[in-house]
mmCIF file of C-alpha atoms and ligand atoms in Angstrom:
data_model
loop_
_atom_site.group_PDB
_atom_site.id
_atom_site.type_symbol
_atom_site.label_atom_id
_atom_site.label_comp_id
_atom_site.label_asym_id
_atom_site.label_seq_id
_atom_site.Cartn_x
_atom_site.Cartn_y
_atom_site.Cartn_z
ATOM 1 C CA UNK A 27 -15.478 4.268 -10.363
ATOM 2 C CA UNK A 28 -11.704 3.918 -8.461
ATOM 3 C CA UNK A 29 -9.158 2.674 -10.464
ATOM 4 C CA UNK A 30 -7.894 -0.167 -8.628
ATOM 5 C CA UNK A 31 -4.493 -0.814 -8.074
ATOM 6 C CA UNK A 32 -1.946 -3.452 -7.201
ATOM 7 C CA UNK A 33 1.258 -2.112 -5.285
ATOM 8 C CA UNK A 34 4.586 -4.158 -4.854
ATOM 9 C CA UNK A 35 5.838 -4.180 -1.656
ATOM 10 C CA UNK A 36 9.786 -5.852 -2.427
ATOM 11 C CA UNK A 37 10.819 -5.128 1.407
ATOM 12 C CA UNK A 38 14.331 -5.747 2.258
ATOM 13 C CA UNK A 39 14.524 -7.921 -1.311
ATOM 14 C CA UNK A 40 16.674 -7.727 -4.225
ATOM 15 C CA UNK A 41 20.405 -6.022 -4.764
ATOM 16 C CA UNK A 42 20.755 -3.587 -7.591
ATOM 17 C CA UNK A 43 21.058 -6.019 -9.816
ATOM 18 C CA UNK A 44 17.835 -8.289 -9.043
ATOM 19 C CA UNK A 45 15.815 -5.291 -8.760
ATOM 20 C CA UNK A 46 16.884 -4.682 -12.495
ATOM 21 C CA UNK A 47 16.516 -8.096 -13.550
ATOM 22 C CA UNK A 48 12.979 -8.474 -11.327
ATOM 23 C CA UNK A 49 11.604 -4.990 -13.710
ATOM 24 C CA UNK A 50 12.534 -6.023 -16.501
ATOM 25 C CA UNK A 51 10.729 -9.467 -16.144
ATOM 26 C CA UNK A 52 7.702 -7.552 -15.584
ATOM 27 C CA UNK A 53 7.937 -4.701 -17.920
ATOM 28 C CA UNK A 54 6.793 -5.614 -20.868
ATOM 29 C CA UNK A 55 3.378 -7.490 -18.996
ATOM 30 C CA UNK A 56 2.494 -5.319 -16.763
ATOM 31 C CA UNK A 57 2.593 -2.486 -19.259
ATOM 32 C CA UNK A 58 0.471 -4.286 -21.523
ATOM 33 C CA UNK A 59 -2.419 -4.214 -18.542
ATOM 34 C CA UNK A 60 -4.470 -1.266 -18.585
ATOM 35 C CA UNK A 61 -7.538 -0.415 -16.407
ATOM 36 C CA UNK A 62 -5.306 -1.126 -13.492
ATOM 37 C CA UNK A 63 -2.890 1.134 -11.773
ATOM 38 C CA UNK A 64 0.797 -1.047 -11.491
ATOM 39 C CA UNK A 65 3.379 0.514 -8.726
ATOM 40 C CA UNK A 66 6.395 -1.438 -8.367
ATOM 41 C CA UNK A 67 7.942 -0.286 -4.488
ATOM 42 C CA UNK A 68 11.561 -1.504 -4.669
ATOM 43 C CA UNK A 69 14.226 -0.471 -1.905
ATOM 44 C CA UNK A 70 15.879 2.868 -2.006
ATOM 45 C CA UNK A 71 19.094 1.845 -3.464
ATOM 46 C CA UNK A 72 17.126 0.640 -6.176
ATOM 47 C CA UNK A 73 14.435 3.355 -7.370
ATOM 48 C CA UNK A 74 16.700 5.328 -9.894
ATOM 49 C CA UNK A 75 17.979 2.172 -11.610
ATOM 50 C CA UNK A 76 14.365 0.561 -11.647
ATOM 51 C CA UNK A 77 12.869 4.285 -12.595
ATOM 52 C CA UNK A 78 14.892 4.056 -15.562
ATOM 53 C CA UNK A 79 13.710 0.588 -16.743
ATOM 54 C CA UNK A 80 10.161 2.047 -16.328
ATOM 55 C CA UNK A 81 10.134 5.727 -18.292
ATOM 56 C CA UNK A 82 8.154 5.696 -21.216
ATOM 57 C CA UNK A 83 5.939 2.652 -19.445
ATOM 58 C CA UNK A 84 2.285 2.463 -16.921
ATOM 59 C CA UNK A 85 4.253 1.759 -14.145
ATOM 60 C CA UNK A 86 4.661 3.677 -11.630
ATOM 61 C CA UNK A 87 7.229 3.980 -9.094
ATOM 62 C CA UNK A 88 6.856 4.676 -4.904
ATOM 63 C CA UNK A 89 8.750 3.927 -2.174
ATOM 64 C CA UNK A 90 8.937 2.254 1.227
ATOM 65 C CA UNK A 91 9.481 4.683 3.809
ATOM 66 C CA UNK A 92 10.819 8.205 4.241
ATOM 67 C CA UNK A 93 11.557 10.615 7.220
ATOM 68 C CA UNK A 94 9.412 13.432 7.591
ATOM 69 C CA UNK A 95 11.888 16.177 8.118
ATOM 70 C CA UNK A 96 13.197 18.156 4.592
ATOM 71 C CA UNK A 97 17.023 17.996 4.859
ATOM 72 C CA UNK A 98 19.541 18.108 7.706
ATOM 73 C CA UNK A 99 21.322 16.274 9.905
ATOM 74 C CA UNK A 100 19.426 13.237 9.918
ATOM 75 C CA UNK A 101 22.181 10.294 9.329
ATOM 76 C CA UNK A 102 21.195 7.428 6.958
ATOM 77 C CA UNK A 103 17.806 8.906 6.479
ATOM 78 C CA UNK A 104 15.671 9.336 3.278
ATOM 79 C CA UNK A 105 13.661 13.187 2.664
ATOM 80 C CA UNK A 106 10.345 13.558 1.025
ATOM 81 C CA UNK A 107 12.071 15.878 -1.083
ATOM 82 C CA UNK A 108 14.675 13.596 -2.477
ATOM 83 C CA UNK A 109 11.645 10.901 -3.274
ATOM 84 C CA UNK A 110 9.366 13.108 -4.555
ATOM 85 C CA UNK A 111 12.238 13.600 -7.615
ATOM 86 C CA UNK A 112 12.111 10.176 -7.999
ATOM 87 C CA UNK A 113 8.712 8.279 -7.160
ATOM 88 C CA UNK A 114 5.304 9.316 -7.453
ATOM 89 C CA UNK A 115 3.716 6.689 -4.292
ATOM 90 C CA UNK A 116 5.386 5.723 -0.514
ATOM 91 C CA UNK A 117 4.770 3.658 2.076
ATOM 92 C CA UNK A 118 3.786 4.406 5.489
ATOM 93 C CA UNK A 119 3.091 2.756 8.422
ATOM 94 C CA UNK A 120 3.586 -0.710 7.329
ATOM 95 C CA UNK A 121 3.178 -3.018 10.101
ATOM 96 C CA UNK A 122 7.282 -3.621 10.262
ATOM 97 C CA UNK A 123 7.831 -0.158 10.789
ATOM 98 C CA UNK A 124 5.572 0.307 13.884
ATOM 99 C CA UNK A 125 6.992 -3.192 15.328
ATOM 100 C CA UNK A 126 10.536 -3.289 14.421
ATOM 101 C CA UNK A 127 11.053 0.583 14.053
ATOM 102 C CA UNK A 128 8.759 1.902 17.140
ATOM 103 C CA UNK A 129 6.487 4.061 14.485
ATOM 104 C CA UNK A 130 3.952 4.994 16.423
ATOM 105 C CA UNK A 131 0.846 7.391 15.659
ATOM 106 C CA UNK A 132 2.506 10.947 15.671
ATOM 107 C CA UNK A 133 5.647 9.646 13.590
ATOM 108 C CA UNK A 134 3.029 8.381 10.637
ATOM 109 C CA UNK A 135 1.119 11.535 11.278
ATOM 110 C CA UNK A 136 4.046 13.464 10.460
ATOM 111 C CA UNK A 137 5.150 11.224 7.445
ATOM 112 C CA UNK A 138 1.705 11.318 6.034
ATOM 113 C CA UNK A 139 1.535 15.255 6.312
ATOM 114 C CA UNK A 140 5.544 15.156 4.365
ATOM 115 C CA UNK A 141 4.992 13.115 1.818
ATOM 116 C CA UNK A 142 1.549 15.697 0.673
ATOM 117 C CA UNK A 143 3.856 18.796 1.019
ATOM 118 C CA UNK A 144 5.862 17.762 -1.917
ATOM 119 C CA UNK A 145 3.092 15.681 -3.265
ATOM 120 C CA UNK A 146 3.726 12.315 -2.985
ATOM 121 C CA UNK A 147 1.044 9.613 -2.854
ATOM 122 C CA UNK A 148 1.381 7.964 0.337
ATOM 123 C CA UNK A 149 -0.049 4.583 1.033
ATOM 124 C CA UNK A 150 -1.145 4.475 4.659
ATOM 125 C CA UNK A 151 -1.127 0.900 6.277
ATOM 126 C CA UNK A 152 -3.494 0.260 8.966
ATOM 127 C CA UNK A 153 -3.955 -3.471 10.549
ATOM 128 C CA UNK A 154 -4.970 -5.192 13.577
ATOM 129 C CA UNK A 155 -2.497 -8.047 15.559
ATOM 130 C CA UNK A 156 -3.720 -11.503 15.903
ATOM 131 C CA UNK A 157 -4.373 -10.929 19.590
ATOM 132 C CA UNK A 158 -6.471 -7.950 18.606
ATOM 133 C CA UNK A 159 -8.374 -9.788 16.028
ATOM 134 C CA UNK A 160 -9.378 -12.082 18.411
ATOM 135 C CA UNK A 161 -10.529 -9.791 20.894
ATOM 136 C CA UNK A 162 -12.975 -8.664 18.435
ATOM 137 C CA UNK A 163 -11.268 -5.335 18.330
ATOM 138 C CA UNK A 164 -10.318 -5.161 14.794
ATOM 139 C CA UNK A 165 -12.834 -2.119 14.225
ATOM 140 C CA UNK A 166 -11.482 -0.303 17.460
ATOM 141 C CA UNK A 167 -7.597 -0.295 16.501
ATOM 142 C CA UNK A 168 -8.042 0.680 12.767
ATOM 143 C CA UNK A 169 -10.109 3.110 13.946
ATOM 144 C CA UNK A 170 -7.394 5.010 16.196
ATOM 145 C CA UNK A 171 -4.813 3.824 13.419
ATOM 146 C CA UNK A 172 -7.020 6.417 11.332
ATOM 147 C CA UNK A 173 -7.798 9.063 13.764
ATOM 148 C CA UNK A 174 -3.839 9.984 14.805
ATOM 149 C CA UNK A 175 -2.268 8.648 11.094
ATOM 150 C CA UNK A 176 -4.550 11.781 10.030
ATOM 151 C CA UNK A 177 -4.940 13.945 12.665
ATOM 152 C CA UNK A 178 -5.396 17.122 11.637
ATOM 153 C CA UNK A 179 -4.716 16.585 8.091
ATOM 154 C CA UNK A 180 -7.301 18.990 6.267
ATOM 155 C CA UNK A 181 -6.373 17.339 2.592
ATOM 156 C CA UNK A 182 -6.112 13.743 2.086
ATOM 157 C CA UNK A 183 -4.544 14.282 -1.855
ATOM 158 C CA UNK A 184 -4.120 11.490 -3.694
ATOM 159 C CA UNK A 185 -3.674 9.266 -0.376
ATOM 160 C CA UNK A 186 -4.286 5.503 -0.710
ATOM 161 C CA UNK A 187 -4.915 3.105 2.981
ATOM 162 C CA UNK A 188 -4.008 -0.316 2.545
ATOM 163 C CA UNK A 189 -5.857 -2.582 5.122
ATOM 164 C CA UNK A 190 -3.475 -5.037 5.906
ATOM 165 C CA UNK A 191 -4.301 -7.327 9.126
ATOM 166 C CA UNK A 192 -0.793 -8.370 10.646
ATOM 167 C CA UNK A 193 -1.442 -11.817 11.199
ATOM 168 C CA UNK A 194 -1.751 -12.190 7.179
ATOM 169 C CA UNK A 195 0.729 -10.773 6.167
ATOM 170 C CA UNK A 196 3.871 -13.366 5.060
ATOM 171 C CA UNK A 197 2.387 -15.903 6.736
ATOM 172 C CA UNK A 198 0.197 -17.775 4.073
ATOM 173 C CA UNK A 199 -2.994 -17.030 6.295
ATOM 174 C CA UNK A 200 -4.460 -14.590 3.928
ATOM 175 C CA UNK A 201 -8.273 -13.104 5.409
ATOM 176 C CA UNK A 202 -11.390 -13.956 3.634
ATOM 177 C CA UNK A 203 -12.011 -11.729 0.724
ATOM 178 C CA UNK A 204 -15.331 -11.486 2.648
ATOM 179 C CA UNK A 205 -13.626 -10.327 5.686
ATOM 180 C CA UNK A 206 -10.808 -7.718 4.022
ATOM 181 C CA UNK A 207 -14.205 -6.279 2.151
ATOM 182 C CA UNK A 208 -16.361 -5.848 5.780
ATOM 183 C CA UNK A 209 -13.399 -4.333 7.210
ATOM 184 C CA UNK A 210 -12.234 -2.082 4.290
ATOM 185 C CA UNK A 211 -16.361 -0.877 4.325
ATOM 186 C CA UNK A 212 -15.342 0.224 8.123
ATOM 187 C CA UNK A 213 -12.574 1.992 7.028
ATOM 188 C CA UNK A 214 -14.298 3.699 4.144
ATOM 189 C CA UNK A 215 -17.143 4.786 6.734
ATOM 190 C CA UNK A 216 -14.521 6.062 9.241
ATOM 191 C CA UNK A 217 -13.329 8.340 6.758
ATOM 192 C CA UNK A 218 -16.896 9.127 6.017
ATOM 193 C CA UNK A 219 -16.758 10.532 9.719
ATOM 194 C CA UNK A 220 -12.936 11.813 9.529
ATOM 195 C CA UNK A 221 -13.837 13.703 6.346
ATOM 196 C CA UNK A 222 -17.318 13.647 3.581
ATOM 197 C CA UNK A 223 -18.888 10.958 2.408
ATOM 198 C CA UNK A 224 -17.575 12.571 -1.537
ATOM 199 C CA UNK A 225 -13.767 11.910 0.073
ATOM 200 C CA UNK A 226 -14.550 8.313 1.533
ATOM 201 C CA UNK A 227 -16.244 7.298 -2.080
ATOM 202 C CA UNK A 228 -12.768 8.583 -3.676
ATOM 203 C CA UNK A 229 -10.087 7.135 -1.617
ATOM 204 C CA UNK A 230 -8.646 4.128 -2.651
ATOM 205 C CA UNK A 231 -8.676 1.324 0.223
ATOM 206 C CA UNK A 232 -6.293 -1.939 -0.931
ATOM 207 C CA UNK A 233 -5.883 -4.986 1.043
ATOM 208 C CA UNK A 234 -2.672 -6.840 2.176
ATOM 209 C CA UNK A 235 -1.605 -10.088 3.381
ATOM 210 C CA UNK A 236 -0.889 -13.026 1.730
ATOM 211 C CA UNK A 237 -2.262 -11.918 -1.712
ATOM 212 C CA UNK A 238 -1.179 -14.103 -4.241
ATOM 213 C CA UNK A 239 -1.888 -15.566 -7.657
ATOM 214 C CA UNK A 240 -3.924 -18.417 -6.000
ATOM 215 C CA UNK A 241 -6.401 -15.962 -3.989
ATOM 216 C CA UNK A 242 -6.333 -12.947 -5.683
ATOM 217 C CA UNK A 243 -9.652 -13.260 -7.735
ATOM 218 C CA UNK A 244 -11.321 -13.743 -4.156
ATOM 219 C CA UNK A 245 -10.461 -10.255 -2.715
ATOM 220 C CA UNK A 246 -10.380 -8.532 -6.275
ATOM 221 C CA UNK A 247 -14.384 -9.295 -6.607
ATOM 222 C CA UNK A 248 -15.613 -7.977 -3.345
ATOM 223 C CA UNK A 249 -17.215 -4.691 -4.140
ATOM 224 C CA UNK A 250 -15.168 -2.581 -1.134
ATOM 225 C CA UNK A 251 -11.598 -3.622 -2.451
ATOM 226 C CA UNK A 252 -9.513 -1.747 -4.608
ATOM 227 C CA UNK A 253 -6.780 -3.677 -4.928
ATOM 228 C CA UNK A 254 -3.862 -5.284 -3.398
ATOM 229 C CA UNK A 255 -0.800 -4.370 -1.770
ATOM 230 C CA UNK A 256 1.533 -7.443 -1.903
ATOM 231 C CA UNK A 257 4.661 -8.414 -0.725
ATOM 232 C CA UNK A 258 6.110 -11.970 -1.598
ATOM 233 C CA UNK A 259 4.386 -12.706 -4.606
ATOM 234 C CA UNK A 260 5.409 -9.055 -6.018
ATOM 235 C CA UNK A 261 8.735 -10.423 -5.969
ATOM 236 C CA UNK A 262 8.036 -13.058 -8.745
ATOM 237 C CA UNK A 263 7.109 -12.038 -12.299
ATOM 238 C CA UNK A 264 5.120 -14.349 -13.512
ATOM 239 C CA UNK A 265 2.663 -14.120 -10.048
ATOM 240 C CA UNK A 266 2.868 -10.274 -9.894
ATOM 241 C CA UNK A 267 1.702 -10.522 -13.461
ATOM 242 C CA UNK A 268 -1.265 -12.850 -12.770
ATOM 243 C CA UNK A 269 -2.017 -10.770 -9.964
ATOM 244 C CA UNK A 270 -2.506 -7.934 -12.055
ATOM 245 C CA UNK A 271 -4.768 -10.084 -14.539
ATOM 246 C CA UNK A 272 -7.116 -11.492 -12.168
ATOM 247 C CA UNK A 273 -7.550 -7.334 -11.183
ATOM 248 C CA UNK A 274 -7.971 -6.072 -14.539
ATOM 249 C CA UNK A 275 -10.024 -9.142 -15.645
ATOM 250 C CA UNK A 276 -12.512 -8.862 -12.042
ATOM 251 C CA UNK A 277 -12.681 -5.478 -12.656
ATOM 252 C CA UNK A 278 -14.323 -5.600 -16.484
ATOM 253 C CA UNK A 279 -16.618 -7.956 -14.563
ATOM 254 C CA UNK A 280 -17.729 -5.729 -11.923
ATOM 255 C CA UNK A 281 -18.566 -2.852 -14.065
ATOM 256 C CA UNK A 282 -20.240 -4.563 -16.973
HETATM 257 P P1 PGA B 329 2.798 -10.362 2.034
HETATM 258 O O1 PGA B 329 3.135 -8.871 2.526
HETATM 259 O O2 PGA B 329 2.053 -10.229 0.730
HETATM 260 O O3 PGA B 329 4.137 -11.027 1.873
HETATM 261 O O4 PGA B 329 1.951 -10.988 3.090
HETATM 262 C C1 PGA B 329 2.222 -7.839 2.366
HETATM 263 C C2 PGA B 329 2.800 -6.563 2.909
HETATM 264 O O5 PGA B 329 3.459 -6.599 3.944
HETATM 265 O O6 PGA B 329 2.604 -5.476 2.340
#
């Protein structure tokens, strides 16, 4: 069975100082949590001081972004190499990289193939617009979101996809549990055709988008879901932490 997981997505969020403060809120609950797999995704500024609140704990540590080249000229930009000595999980693709950034298919492609040279986890985001959605062409666009994210990527590792459908995300629409589960049972299928069936049962598919402590249980029970990735509510304690209950506690339900 996949160990689920719930990610923290803190975006733009917190100084030095309130990502230190925000950790050490959680610490001692989250570590207490077992069967589920806790990664806290602070800004970049942030992950040694947060890393160091962490050692000796369950949680684990990732990033939001990185650039795909190894070192260089590259002003203001962040190397796999110089995150893989930090974090073990990043971020790609998120939704506000390929609107407010212009990351298109080839630039995650490349990202995705950098962060498995030096062996970082990468969490690909895939997700349909609103517009989309209601063209009926969700299935279409995560589709090609797929195809060139992992074009001709022979090794997945230890990638995670996080299905997260843009018009849910920050805006307090989350989707229907039922919906996040029919469309993460595409994705799993698509990578049935990508790569083997024995790949597509492995890979952990989250969903993300207005998770929090008030819907979580609905999206944690569908059978397709392996957890959440979550941005707001990941930057409050005490609703990260409940988050992470209502995963560990549906989980012991769906496998007894
Ligand atoms: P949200 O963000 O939980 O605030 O909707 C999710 C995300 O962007 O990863």
């Amino acid at each position: 069975m996949r160990i689920l997981m719930i990610a923290g997505n803190w975006k733009m969020n917190t100084t030095v100082s309130e990502a230190v403060k925000l950790v050490n809120e959680m610490r001692q609950g989250l570590d207490e949590i077992a069967n589920v797999d806790k990664v806290v995704c602070p800004p970049f500024v942030s992950l040694a001081a947060v890393k160091e609140i962490i050692k000796g704990s369950s949680i684990k540590l990732g990033a939001q972004n990185l650039y795909f080249e190894e070192k260089g000229a590259y002003t203001g930009e962040i190397s796999p190499l110089m995150l893989a000595d930090l974090c073990e999980y990043v971020i790609i693709g998120h939704s506000e990289r390929r609107q407010y950034f212009h990351e298109a298919g080839d630039i995650v492609n490349k990202k995705v193939r950098a962060a498995l040279k030096v062996e970082l986890k990468p969490i690909l985001c895939v997700g349909e617009r609103l517009e989309e959605n209601e063209a009926g062409r969700t299935e279409e666009v995560v589709a090609e979101q797929l195809r060139s994210s992992l074009a001709g990527i022979d090794s997945l590792g230890d990638l995670t996809i996080a299905y997260e459908p843009i018009w849910a995300i920050g805006t307090g629409r989350a989707a229907t549990g039922r919906w996040a589960d029919e469309t993460i049972g595409f994705i799993r299928r698509s990578i049935t055709k990508l790569y083997t069936e024995s790949v597509a049962q492995g890979i952990r598919i989250l969903y993300g988008g207005s998770v929090t402590a008030d819907n979580a249980t609905e999206f944690m029970e569908q059978p397709e879901i392996d957890g959440a990735l979550v941005g707001g509510a990941s930057l409050k304690a005490e609703q990260f932490l409940s988050i992470i209950k209502q995963t560990s506690e549906a989980r012991g339900r769906l496998s007894s």
